[in-house]
Coordinates of C-alpha atoms and ligand atoms in Angstrom, one line a residue:
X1 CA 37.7 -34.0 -33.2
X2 CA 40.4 -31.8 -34.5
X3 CA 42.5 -33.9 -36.6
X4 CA 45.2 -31.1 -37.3
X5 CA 46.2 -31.8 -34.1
X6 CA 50.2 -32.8 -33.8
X7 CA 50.9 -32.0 -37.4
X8 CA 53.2 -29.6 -38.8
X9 CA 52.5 -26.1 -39.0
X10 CA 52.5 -26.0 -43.1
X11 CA 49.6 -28.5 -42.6
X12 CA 48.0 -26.9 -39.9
X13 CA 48.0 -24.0 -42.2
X14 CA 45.7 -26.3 -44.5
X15 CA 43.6 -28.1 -41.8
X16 CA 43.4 -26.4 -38.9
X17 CA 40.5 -25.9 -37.6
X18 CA 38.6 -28.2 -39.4
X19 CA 37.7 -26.0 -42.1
X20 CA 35.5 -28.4 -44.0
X21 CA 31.8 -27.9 -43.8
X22 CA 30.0 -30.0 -41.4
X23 CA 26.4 -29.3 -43.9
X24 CA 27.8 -30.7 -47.2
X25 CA 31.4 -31.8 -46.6
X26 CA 32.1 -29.4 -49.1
X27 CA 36.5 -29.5 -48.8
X28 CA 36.1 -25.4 -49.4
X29 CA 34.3 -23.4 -46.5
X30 CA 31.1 -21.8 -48.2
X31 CA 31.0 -18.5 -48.2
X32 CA 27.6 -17.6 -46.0
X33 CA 26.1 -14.4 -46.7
X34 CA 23.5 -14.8 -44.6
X35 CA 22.9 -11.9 -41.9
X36 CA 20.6 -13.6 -39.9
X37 CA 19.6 -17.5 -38.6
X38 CA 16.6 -19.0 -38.4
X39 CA 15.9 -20.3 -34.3
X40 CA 14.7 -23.8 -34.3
X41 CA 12.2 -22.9 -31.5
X42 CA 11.1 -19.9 -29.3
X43 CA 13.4 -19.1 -27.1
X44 CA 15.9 -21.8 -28.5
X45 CA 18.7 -20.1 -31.0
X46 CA 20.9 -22.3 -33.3
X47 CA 24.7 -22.1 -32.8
X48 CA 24.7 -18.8 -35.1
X49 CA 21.8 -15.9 -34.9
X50 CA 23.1 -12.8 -36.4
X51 CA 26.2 -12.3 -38.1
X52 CA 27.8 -9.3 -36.7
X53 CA 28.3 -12.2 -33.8
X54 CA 29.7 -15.3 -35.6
X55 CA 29.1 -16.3 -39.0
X56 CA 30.1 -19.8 -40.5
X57 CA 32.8 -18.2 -43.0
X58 CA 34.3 -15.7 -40.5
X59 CA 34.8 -18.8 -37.9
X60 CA 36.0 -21.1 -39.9
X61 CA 39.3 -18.9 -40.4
X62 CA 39.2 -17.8 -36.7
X63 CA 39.6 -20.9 -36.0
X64 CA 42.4 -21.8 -38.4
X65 CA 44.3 -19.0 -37.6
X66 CA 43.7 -19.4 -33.3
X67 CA 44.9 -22.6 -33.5
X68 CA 48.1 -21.3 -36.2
X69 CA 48.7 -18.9 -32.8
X70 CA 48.8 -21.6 -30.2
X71 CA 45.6 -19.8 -28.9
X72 CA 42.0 -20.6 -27.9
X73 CA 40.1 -18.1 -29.7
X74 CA 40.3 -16.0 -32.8
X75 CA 38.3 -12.7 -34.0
X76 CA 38.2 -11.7 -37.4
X77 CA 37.8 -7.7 -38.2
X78 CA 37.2 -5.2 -41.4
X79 CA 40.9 -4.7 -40.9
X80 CA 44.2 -4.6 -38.5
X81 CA 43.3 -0.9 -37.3
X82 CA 40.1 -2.3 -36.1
X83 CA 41.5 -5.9 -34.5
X84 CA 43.7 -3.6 -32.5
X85 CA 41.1 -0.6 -31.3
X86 CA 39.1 -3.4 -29.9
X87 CA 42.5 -4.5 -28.0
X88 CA 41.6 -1.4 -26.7
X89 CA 37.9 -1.8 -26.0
X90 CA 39.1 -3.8 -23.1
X91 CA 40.3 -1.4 -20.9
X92 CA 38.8 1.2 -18.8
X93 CA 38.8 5.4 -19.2
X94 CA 42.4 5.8 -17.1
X95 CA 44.3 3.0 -18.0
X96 CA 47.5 2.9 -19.0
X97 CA 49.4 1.6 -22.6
X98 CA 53.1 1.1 -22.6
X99 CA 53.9 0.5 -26.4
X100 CA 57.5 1.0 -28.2
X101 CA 58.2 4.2 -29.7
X102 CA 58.5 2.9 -33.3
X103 CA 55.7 1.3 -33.7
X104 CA 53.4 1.0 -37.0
X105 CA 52.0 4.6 -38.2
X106 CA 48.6 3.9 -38.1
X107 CA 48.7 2.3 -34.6
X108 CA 50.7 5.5 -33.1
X109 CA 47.8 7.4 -34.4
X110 CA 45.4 5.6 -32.9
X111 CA 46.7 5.6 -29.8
X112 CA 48.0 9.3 -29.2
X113 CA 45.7 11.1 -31.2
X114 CA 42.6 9.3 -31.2
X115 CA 42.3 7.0 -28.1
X116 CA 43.7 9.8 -26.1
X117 CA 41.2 11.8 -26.9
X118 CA 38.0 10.0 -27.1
X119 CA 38.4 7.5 -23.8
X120 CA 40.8 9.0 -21.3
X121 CA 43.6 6.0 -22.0
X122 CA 47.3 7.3 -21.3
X123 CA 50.3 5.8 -23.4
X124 CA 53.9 6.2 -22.9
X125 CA 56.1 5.5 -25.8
X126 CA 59.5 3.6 -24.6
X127 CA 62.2 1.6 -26.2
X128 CA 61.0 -1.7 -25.9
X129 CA 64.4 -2.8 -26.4
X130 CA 65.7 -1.7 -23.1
X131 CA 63.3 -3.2 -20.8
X132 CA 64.8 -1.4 -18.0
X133 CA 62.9 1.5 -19.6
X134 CA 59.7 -0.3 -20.2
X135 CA 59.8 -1.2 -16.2
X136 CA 60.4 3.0 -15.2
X137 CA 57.4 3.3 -17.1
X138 CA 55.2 1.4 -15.3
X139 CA 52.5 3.5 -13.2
X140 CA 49.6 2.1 -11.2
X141 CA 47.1 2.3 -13.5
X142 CA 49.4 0.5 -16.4
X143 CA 47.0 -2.5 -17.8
X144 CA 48.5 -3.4 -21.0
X145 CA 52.0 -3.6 -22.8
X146 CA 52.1 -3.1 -26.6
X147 CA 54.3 -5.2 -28.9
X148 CA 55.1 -5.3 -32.1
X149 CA 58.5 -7.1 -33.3
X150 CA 59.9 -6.8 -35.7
X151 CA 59.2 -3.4 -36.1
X152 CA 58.2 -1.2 -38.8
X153 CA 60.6 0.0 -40.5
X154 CA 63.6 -0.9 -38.7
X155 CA 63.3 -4.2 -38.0
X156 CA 64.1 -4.4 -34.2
X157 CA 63.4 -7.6 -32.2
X158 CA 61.9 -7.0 -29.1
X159 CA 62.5 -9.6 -26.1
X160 CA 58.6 -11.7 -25.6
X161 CA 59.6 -13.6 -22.9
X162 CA 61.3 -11.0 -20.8
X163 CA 58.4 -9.2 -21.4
X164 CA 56.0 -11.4 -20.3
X165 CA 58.2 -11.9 -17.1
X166 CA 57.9 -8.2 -16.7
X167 CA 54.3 -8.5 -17.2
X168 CA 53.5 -10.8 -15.4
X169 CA 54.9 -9.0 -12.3
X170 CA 52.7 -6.5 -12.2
X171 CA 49.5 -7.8 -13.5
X172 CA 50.0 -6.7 -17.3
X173 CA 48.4 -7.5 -20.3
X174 CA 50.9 -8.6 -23.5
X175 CA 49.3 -7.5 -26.6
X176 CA 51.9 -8.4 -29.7
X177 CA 50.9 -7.0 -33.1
X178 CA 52.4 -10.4 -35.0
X179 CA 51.8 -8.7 -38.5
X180 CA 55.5 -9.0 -39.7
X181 CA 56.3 -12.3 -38.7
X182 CA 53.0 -14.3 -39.1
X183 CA 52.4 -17.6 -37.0
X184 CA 54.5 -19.2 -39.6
X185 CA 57.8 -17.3 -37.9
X186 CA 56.3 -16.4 -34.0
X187 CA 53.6 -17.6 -32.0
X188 CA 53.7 -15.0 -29.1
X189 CA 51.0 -17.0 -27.2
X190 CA 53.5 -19.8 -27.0
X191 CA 56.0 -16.8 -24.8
X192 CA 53.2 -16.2 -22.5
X193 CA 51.5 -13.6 -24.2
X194 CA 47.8 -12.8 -24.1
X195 CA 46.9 -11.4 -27.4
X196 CA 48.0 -12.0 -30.8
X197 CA 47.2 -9.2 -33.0
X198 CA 47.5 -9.6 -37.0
X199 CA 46.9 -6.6 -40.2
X200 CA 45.8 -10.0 -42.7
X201 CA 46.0 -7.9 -45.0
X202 CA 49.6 -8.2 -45.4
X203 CA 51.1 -12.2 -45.5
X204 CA 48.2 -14.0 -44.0
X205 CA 45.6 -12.3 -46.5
X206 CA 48.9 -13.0 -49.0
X207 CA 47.8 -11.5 -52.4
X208 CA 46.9 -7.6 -51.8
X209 CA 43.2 -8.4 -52.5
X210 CA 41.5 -8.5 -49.3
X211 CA 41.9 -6.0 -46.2
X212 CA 41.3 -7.7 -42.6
X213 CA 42.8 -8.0 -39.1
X214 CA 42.8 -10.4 -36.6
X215 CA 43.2 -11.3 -32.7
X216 CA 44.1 -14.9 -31.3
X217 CA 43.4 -14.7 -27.5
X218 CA 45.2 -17.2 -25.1
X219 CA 42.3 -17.8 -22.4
X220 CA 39.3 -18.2 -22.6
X221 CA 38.0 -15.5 -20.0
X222 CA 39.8 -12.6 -22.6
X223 CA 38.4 -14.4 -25.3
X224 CA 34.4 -13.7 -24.5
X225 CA 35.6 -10.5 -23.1
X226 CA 36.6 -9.2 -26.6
X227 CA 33.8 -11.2 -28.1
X228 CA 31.4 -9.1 -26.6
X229 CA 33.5 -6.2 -27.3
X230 CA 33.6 -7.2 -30.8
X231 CA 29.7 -7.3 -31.3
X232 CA 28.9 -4.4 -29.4
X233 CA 31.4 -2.4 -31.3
X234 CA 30.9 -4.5 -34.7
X235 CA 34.3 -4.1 -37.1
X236 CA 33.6 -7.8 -38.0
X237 CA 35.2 -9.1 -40.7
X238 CA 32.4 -9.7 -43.9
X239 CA 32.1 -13.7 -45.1
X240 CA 33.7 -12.4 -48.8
X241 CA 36.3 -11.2 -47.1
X242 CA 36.7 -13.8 -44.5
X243 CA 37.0 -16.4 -47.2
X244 CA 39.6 -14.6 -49.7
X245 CA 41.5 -14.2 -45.9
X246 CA 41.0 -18.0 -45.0
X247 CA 41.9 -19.4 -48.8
X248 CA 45.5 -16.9 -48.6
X249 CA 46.1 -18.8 -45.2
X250 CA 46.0 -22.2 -46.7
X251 CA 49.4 -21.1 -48.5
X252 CA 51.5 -19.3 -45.9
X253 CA 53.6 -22.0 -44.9
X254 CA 54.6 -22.3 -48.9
X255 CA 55.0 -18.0 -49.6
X256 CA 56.7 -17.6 -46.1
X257 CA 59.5 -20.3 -47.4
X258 CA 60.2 -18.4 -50.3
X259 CA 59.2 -15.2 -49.1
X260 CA 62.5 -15.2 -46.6
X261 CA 65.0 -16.4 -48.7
X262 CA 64.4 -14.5 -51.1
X263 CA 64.8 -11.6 -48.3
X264 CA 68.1 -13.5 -47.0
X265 CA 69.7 -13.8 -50.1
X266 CA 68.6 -10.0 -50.9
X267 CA 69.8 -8.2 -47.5
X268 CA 73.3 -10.1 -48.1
X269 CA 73.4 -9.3 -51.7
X270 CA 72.3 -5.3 -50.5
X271 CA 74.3 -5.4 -47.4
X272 CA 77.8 -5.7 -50.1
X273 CA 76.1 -3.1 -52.4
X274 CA 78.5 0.3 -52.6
X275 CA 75.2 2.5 -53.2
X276 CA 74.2 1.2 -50.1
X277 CA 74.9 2.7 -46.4
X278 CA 73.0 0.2 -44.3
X279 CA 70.8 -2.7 -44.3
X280 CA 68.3 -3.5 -41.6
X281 CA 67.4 -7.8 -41.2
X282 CA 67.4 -9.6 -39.0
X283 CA 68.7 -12.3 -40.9
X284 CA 71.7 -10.8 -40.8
X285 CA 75.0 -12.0 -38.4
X286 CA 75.1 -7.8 -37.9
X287 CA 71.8 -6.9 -36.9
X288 CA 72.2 -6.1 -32.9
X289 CA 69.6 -8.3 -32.0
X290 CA 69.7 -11.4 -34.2
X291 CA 71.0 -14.0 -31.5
X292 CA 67.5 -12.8 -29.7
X293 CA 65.9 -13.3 -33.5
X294 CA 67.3 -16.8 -33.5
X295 CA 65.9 -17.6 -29.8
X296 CA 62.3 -16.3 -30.4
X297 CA 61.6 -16.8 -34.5
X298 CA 61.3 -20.1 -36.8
X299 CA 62.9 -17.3 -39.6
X300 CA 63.4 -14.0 -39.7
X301 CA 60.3 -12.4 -42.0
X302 CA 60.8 -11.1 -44.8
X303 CA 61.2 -7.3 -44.8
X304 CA 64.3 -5.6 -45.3
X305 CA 65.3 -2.1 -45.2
X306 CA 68.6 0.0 -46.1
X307 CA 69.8 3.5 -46.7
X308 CA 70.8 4.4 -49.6
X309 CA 73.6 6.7 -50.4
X310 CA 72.0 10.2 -50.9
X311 CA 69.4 12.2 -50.1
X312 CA 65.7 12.3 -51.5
X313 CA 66.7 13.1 -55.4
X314 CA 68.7 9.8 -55.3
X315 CA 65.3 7.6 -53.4
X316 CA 63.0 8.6 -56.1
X317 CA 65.8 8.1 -58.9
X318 CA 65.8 4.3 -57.6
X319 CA 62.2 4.3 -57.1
X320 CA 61.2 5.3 -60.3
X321 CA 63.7 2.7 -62.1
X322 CA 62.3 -0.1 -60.6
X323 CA 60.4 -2.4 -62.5
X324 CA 59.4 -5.8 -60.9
X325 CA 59.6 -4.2 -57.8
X326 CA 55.9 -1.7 -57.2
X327 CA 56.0 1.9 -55.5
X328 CA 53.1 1.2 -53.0
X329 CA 51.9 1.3 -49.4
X330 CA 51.6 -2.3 -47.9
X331 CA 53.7 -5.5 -47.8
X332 CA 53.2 -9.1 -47.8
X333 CA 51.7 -9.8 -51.0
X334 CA 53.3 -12.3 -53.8
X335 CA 54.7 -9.5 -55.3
X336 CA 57.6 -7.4 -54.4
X337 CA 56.9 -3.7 -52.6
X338 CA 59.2 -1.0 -52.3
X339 CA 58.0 1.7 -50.0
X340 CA 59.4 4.9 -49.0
X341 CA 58.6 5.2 -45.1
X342 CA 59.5 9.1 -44.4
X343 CA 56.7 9.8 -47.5
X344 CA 54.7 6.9 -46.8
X345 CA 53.9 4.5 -43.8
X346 CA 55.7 7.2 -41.3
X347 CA 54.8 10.4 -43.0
X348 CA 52.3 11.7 -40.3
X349 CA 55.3 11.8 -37.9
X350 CA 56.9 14.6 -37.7
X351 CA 60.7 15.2 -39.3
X352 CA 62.4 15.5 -35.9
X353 CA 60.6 12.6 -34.5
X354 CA 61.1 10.6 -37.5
X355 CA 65.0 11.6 -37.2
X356 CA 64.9 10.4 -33.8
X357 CA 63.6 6.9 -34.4
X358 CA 66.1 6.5 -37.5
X359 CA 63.6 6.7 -40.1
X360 CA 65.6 8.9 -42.9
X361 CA 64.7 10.5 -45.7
X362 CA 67.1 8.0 -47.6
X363 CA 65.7 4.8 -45.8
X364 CA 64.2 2.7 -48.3
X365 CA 61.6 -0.5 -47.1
X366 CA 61.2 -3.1 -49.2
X367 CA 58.5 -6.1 -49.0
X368 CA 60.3 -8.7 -51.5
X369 CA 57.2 -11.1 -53.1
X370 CA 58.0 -14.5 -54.4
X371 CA 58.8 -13.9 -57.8
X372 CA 62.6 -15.4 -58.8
X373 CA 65.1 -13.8 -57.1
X374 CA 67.8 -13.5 -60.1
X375 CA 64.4 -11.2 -61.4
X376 CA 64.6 -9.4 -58.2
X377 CA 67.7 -8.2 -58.5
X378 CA 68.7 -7.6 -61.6
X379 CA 65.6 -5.0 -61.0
X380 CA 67.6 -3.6 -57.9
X381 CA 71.1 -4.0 -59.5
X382 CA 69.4 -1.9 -62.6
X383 CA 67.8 0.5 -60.1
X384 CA 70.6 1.5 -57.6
X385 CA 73.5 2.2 -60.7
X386 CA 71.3 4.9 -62.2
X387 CA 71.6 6.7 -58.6
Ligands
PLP1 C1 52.5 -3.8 -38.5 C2 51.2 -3.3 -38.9 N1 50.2 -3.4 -38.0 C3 48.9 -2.9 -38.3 C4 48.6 -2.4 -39.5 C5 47.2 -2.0 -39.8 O1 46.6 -2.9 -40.6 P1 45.4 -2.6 -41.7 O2 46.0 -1.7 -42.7 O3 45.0 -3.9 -42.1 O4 44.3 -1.8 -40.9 C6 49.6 -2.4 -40.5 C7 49.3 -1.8 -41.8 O5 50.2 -1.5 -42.6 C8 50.9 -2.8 -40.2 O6 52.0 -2.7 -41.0

């Protein structure tokens, strides 16, 4: 029986799934390091045989975080990149990817350099915004729509029910990289949506310890499909891993709390800032999509981004005075992240096309943790009056 059923989703967050272990009723999943299962009998395997397939700690937070998602199956890889190149694994040499233009780095690079090249998919980059566009983009052979809201580094909200509507019409599959909000904030499975996508390395793993990534699926046909994909492509996620991933989601509901007002309170305290140009949340009453923010998201996450008056010299003289805040790739972790996209997460775009998606030299992105928020800024109070 699954008794999380009903509840809450800060409980869910703790029992979902059913995490304790059938064996021993140990409270704490073991961690199993086991590659391989002895079979009772010839010819009759146990529920688990080798563990590139399923392994006791690697299910027991897919199925914590599928239920989290509102979905029926979840699949736990080495990391995000490789959750969302098996997305890909589902579809044929020819097929088509619509995805919006601004989405994560590493994912663009995937998909038009690498993908491209090695199976024959076609992508067209649109404004996901204007779903007019996404619809001029459709061809024939278009078999998937790519998600990801909000986005990275800007922090636009892209419309998942419209989508799905749009979708739906022509026999497409949703894929929504829910890495920025976390089930916490959006379920995209509840929209209609196929397939949840998740880097856990950022709020789900929680604590910058453990890389990981992970798909919720909404049917059960998709499931087995990317199952099979999974094991015959093998970027599993390993039980050490697994376990550091499942034991971050038992707090999420707790970080996510703090995690976002601390971001509220920060955006509104930036937004009145005279060193500052412009601040990107969603959060805010000025953000052009926050009435659709409202609609879709239990919150708004907990990124926020702004542009700081000046060039370069006047980033890195804020960067280098901060103190509680860390200079690093990443967000999501308990402690506060400042990241410079046009040097970091967006540096293998190019200038022009960087300039073209807003992402400017001065634009500053910062993940704030859950440390106390008069400590968070004072650090940026101390860091933007030396620029
Ligand atoms: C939105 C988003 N999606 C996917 C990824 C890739 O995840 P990973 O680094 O776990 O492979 C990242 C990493 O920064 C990300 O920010």
């Amino acid at each position: 029986m699954n008794k999380s059923t009903g509840h809450k989703l800060a409980t869910r967050c703790i029992h979902a799934g059913n995490t304790v272990d059938a064996a021993t009723g140990a409270v704490v999943p073991p961690i199993v390091t086991s590659t391989t299962f002895e079979q009772p009998a010839f010819g009759e395997p146990g529920p688990f045989v080798y563990s590139r397939a399923s392994n006791p700690t690697r299910d027991a937070l897919e199925r914590l975080v599928a239920e989290l998602e509102s979905g029926v199956r979840g699949l736990a890889f080495a990391s995000g990149m490789a959750a969302t190149a098996t997305i890909l694994e589902l579809l044929d040499a020819g097929d088509h990817v619509i995805a919006p233009a601004d989405i994560y780095g590493g994912t663009l690079r995937l998909f038009s350099e690498v993908r491209t090249r090695t199976f024959g998919l076609e992508f067209s980059f649109v404004n996901f915004c204007d779903l007019a566009e996404v619809e001029r983009a459709i061809r024939p052979n278009t078999k998937l729509f790519w998600v990801e809201t909000p986005t990275n580094p800007l922090l636009r909200i892209m419309d998942l029910e419209a989508t799905v509507a749009l979708a739906r019409g022509h026999g497409v599959l949703v894929a929504v990289d829910n890495t920025f909000a976390t089930p916490c904030v959006q379920r995209p499975l509840e929209f209609g949506c196929d397939i949840v996508m998740h880097s856990t390395t950022k709020y789900l793993g929680g604590h910058s310890d453990v890389l990981g990534g992970l798909n919720v699926v909404a049917d059960e046909e998709l499931g087995r499909r990317m199952v099979s994909m999974r094991s015959a492509v093998g970027g599993v996620a390993g039980p050490f891993d697994a376990y550091l991933t499942l034991r971050g989601v038992k707090t999420l509901a707790l970080r996510m709390e703090r995690h976002q007002a601390n971001t509220m309170v920060m955006a509104r305290w930036l937004d009145e800032h005279p060193k500052v140009e412009q601040v990107y949340y969603p959060g805010l009453d000025s953000h052009p999509q926050h009435a659709l923010a409202a609609k879709q998201m239990d919150g708004f996450g907990a990124v926020v981004s702004f542009v700081l008056r000046g060039g370069l010299a006047e980033v890195g003289t804020f960067m280098n005075a901060l103190d509680v805040f860390t200079l690093a790739e990443s967000l999501g972790g308990v402690e506060s992240l400042a990241g410079h996209p046009a040097t970091m997460s967006h540096s293998n775009l190019t200038a022009g096309r960087r300039a073209q998606l807003g992402i400017l030299d001065n634009l500053i992105r910062l993940s704030p943790g859950i440390e106390d928020i008069d400590d968070l800024l004072a650090d940026l109070d101390y860091a933007l009056a030396g620029c």
